[in-house]
mmCIF file of C-alpha atoms and ligand atoms in Angstrom:
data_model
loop_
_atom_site.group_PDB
_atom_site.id
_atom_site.type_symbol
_atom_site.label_atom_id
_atom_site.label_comp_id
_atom_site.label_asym_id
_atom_site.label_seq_id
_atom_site.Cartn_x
_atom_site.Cartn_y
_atom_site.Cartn_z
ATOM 1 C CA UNK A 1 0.609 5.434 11.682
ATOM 2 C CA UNK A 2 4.260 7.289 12.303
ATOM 3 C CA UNK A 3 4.951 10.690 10.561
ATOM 4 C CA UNK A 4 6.861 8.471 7.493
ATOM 5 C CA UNK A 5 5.192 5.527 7.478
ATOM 6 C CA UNK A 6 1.150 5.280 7.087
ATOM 7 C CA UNK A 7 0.407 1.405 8.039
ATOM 8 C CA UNK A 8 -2.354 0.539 10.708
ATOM 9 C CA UNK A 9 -0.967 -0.691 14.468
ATOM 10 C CA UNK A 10 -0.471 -4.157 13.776
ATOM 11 C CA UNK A 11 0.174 -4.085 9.974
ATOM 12 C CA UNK A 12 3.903 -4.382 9.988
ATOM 13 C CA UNK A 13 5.785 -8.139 10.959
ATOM 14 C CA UNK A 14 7.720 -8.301 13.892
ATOM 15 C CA UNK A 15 10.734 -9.093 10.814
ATOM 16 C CA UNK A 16 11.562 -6.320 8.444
ATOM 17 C CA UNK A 17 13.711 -7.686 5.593
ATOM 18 C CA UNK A 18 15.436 -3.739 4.687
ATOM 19 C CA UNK A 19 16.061 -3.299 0.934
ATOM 20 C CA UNK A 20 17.498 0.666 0.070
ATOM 21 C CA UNK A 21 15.168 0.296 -3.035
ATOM 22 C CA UNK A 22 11.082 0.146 -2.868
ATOM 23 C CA UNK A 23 10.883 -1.221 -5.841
ATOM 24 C CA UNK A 24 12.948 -4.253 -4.875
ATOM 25 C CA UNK A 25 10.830 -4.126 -1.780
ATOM 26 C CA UNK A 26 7.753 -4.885 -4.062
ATOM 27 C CA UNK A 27 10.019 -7.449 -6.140
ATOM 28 C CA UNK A 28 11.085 -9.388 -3.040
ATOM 29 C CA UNK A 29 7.288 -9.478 -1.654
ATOM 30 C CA UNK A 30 5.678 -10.964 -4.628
ATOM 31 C CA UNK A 31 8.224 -13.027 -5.600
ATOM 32 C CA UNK A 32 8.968 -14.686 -1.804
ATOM 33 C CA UNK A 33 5.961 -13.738 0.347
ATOM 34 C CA UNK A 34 2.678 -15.171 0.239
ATOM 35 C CA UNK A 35 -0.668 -13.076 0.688
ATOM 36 C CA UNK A 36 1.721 -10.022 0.239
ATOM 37 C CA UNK A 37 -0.382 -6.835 0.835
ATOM 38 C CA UNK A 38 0.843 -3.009 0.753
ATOM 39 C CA UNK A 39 1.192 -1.529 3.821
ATOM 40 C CA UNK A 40 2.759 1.931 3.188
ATOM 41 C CA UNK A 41 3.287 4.055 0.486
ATOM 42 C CA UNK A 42 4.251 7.160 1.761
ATOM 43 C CA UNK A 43 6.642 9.043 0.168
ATOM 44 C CA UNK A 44 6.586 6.170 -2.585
ATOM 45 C CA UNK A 45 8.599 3.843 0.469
ATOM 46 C CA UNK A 46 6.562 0.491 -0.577
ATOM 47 C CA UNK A 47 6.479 -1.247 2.375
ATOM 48 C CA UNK A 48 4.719 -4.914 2.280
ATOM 49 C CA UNK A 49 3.367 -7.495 4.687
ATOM 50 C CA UNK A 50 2.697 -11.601 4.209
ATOM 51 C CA UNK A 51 4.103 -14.782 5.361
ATOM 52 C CA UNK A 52 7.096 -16.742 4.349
ATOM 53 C CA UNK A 53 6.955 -20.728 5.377
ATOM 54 C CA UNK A 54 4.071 -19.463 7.652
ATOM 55 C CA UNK A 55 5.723 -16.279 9.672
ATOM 56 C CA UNK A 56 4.974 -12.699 9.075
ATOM 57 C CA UNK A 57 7.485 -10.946 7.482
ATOM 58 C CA UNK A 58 7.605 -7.375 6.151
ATOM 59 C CA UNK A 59 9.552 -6.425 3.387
ATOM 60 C CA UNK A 60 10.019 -2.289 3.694
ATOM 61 C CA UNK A 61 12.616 0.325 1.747
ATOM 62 C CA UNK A 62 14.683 1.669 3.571
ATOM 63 C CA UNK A 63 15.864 4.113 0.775
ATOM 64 C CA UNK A 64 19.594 5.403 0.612
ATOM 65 C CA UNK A 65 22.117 6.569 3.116
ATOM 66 C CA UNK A 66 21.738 6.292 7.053
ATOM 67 C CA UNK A 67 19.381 9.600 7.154
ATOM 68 C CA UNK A 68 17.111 7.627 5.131
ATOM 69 C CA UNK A 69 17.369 4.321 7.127
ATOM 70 C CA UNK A 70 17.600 6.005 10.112
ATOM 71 C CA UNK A 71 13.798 7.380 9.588
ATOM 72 C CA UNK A 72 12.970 4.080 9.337
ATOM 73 C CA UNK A 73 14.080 2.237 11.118
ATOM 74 C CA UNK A 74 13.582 4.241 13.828
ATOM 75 C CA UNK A 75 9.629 4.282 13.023
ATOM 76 C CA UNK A 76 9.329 0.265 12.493
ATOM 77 C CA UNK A 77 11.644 -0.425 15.920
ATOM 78 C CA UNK A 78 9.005 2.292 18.254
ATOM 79 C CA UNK A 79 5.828 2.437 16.679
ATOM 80 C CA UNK A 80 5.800 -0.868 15.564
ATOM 81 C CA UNK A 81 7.487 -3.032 17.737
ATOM 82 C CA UNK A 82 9.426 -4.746 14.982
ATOM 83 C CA UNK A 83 12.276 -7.089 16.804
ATOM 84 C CA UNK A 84 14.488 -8.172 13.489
ATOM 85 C CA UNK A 85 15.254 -6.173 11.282
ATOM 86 C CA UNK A 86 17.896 -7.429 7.905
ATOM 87 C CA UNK A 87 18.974 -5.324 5.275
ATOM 88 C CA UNK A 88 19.192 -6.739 2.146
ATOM 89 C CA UNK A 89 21.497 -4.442 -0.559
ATOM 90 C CA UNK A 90 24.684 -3.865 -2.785
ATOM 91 C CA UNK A 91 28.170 -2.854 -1.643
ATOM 92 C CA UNK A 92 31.152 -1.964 -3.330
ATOM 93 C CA UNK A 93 34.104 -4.285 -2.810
ATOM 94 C CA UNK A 94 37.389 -3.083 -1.510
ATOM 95 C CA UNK A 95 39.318 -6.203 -1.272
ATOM 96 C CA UNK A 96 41.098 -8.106 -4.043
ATOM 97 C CA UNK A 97 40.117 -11.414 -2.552
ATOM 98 C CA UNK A 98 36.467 -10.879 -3.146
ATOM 99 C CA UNK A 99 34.861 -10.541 -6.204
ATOM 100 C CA UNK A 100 31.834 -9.360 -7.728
ATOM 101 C CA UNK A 101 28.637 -11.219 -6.957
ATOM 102 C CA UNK A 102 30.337 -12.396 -3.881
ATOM 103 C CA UNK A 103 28.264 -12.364 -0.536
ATOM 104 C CA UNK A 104 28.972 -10.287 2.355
ATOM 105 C CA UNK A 105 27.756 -11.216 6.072
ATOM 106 C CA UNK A 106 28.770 -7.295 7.508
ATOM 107 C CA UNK A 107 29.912 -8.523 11.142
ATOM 108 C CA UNK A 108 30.887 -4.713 12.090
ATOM 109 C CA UNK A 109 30.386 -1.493 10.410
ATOM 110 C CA UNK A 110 32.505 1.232 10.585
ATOM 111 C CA UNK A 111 31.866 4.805 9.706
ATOM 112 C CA UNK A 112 33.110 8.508 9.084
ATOM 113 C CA UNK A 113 29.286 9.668 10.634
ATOM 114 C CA UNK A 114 25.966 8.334 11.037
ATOM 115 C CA UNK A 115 22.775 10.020 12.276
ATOM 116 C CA UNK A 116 23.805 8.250 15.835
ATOM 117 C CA UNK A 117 27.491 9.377 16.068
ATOM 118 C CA UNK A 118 27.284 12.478 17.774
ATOM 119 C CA UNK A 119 25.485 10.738 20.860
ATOM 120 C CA UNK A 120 28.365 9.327 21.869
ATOM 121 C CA UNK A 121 30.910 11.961 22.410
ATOM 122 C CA UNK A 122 34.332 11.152 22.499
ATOM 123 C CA UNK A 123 33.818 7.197 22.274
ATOM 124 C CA UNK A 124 33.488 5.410 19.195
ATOM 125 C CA UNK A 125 30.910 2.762 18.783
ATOM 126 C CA UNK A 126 31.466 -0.468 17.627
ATOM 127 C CA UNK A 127 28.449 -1.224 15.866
ATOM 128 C CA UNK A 128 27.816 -5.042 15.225
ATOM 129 C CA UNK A 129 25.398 -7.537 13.777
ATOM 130 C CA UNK A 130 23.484 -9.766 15.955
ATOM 131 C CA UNK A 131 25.459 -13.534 16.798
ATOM 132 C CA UNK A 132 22.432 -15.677 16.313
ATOM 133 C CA UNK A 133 21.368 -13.995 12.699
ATOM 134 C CA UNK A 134 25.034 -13.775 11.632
ATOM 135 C CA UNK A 135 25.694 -17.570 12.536
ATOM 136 C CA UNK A 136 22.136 -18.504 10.787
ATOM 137 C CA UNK A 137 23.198 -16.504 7.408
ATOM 138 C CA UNK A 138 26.331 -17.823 7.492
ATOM 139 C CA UNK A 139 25.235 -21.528 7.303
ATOM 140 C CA UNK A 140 21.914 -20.379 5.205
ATOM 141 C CA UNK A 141 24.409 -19.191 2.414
ATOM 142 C CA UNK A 142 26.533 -22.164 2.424
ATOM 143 C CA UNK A 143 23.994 -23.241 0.178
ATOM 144 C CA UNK A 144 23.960 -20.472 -2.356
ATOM 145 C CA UNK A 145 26.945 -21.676 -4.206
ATOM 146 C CA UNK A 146 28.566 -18.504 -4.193
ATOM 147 C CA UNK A 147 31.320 -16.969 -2.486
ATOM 148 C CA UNK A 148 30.744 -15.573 1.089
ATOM 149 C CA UNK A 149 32.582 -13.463 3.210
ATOM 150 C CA UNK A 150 31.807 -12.004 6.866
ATOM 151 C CA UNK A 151 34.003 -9.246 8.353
ATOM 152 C CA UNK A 152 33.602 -5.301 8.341
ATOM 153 C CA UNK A 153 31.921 -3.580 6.284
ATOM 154 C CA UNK A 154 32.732 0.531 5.996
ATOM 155 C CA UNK A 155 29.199 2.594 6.178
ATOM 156 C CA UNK A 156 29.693 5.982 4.158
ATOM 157 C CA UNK A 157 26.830 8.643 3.071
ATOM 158 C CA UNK A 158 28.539 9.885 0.554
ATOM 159 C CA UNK A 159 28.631 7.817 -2.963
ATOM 160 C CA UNK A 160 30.234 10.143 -5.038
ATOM 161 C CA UNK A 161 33.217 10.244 -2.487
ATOM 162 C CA UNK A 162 35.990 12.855 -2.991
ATOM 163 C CA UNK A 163 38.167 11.187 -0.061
ATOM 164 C CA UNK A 164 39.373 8.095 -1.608
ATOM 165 C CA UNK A 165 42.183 8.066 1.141
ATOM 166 C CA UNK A 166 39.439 7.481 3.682
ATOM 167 C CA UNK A 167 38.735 3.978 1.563
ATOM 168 C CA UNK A 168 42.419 3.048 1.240
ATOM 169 C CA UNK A 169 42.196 3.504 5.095
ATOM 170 C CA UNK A 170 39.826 0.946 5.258
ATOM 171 C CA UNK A 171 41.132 -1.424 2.499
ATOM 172 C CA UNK A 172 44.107 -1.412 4.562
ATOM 173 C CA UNK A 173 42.545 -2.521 7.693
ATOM 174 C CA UNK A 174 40.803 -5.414 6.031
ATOM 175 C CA UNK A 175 37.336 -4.169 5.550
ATOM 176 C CA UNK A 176 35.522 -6.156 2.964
ATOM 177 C CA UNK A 177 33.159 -3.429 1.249
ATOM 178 C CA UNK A 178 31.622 -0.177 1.397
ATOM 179 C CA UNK A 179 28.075 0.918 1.543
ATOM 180 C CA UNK A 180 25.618 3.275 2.973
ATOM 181 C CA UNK A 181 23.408 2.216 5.301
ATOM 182 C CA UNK A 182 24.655 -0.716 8.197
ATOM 183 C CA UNK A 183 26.154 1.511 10.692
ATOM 184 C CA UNK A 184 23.645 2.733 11.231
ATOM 185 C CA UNK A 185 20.843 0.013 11.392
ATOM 186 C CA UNK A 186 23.238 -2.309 14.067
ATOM 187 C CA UNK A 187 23.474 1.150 16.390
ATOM 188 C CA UNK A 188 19.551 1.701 16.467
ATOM 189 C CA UNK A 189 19.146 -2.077 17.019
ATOM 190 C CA UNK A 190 21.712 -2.416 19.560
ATOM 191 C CA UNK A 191 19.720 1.127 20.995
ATOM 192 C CA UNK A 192 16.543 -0.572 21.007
ATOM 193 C CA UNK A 193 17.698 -4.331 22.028
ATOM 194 C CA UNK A 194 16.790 -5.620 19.114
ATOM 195 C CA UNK A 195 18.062 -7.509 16.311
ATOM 196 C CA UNK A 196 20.136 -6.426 13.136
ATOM 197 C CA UNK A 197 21.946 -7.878 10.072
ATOM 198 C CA UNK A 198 23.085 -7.062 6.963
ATOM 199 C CA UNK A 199 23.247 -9.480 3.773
ATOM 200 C CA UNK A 200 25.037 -7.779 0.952
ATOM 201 C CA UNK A 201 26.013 -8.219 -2.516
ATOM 202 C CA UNK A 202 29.261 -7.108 -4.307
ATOM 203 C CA UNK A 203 27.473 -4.986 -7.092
ATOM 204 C CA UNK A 204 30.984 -3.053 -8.090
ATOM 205 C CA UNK A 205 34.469 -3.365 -7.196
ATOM 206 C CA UNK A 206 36.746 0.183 -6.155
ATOM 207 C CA UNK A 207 39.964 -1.764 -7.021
ATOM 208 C CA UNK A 208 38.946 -3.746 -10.500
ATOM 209 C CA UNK A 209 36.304 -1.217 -11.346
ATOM 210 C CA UNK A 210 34.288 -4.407 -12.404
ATOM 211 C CA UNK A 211 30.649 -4.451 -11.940
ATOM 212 C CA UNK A 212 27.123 -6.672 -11.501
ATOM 213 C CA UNK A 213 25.746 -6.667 -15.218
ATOM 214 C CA UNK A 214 22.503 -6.071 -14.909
ATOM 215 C CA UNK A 215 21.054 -9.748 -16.123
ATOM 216 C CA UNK A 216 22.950 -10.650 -12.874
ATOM 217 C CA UNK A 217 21.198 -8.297 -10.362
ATOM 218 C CA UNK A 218 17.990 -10.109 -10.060
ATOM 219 C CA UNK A 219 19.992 -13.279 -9.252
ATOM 220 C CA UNK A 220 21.871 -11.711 -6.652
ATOM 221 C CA UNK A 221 19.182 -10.444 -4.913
ATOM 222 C CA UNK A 222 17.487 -13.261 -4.681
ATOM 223 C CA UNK A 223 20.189 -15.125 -3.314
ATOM 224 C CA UNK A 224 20.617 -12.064 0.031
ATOM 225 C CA UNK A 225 16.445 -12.499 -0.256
ATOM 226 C CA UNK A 226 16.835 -16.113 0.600
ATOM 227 C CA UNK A 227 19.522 -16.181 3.395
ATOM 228 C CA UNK A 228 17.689 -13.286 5.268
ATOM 229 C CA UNK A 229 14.124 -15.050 5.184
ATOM 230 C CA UNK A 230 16.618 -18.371 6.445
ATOM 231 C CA UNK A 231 18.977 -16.693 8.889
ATOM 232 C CA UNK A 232 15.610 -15.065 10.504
ATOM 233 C CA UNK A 233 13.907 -18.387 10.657
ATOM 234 C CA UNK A 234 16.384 -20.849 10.691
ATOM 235 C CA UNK A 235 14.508 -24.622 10.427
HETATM 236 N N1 LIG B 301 29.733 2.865 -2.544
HETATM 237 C C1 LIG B 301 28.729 2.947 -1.691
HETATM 238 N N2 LIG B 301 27.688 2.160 -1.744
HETATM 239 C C2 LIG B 301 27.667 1.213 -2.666
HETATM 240 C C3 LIG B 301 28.680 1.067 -3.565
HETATM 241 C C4 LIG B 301 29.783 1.938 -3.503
HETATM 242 O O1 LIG B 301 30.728 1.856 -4.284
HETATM 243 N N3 LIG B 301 28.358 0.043 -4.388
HETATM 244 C C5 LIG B 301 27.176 -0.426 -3.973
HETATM 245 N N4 LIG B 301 26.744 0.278 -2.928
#
């Protein structure tokens, strides 16, 4: 048991596939996991335990925004032990050259603030994904048929931004997407020594305005499902 998250010692896999929403957490379990069993409920954060191809895995919400995450992740890395930890969630594009549905491998995360930022002063982190899982995704979703990017993703708190200059900032400086929760998860791993990734999907686009129809969500997800269970265990 930690204060957020009620499993027994033991109960959680030493790899945490990290969707933002419980429900898809529950979704992704009994669709890819066999002998899936609830593990925590707390706060309605299902978290879910069972094997894929024969390893444990746990499939937890991480719910929305690096606060959220930050709980945690925090939680699963020291009072569970977990090792490998992959977000699976949407982004919003800020590039023309990728499109909805695309596939993003976030190599970096930037950020205006995380829960971690003010620990380091007057540096700024460079939080990154792990090599080995970022190579494994990378050839896992050559296989997905779909487009697939890896560069920097932009890690903001605030959805309903009123800042849009701070997104043309990044657009300029190449960053592929923005979303809410990566900075954050690759500083706590890097913390803790362990490992961190983040498979996304483009759900909307800030320069088209397109977006993921919804018959195309549970496709998507599937597909960032997929390359994290194959990046984490590569054959
Ligand atoms: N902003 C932040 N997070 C997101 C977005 C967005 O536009 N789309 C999907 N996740």
């Amino acid at each position: 048991m930690s204060i957020h998250i009620s499993a027994e010692p033991g109960a959680i896999a030493e790899t945490v596939l990290l969707p933002g929403d419980p429900y898809r957490a529950r979704w992704a379990a009994e669709r890819f996991l066999d002998d899936a069993r609830l593990v925590n409920e707390t706060r309605g954060m299902l978290g879910y335990t069972g094997t894929w191809n024969g390893h444990p895995v746990t499939i937890h919400g991480s719910g929305m925004g690096m606060p959220s995450l930050s709980i945690y992740v925090n939680e699963l890395i020291r009072d569970y032990g977990a090792q490998t930890l992959i977000r699976i969630g949407s982004c919003g594009a800020m590039q023309e050259h990728v499109g909805v549905r695309d596939i993003i491998l976030a190599m970096t995360a930037s950020t205006i603030g995380s829960p971690s930022q003010s620990i380091f002063r007057e540096t700024t982190f460079a939080p990154s994904a792990n090599w080995d899982l970022l190579l494994a995704a990378a050839k896992a979703a050559e296989g997905c048929g779909c487009p697939v990017h890896v560069g920097g993703v932009y890690s903001s708190d605030t959805f309903y931004d009123e800042r849009p200059d701070l997104n043309d900032q990044m657009t300029r400086h190449g960053v592929l997407a923005v979303e809410m929760e990566t900075a954050e998860l690759y500083t706590l791993a890097a913390r803790h020594g362990r490992r961190a990734m983040s498979v996304l999907t483009v759900s909307d686009h800030l320069l088209t305005h397109e977006a993921l129809p919804a018959e195309d969500r549970e496709r998507s997800f599937s597909q960032m499902v997929e390359i994290a269970l194959k990046a984490a265990f590569p054959s």
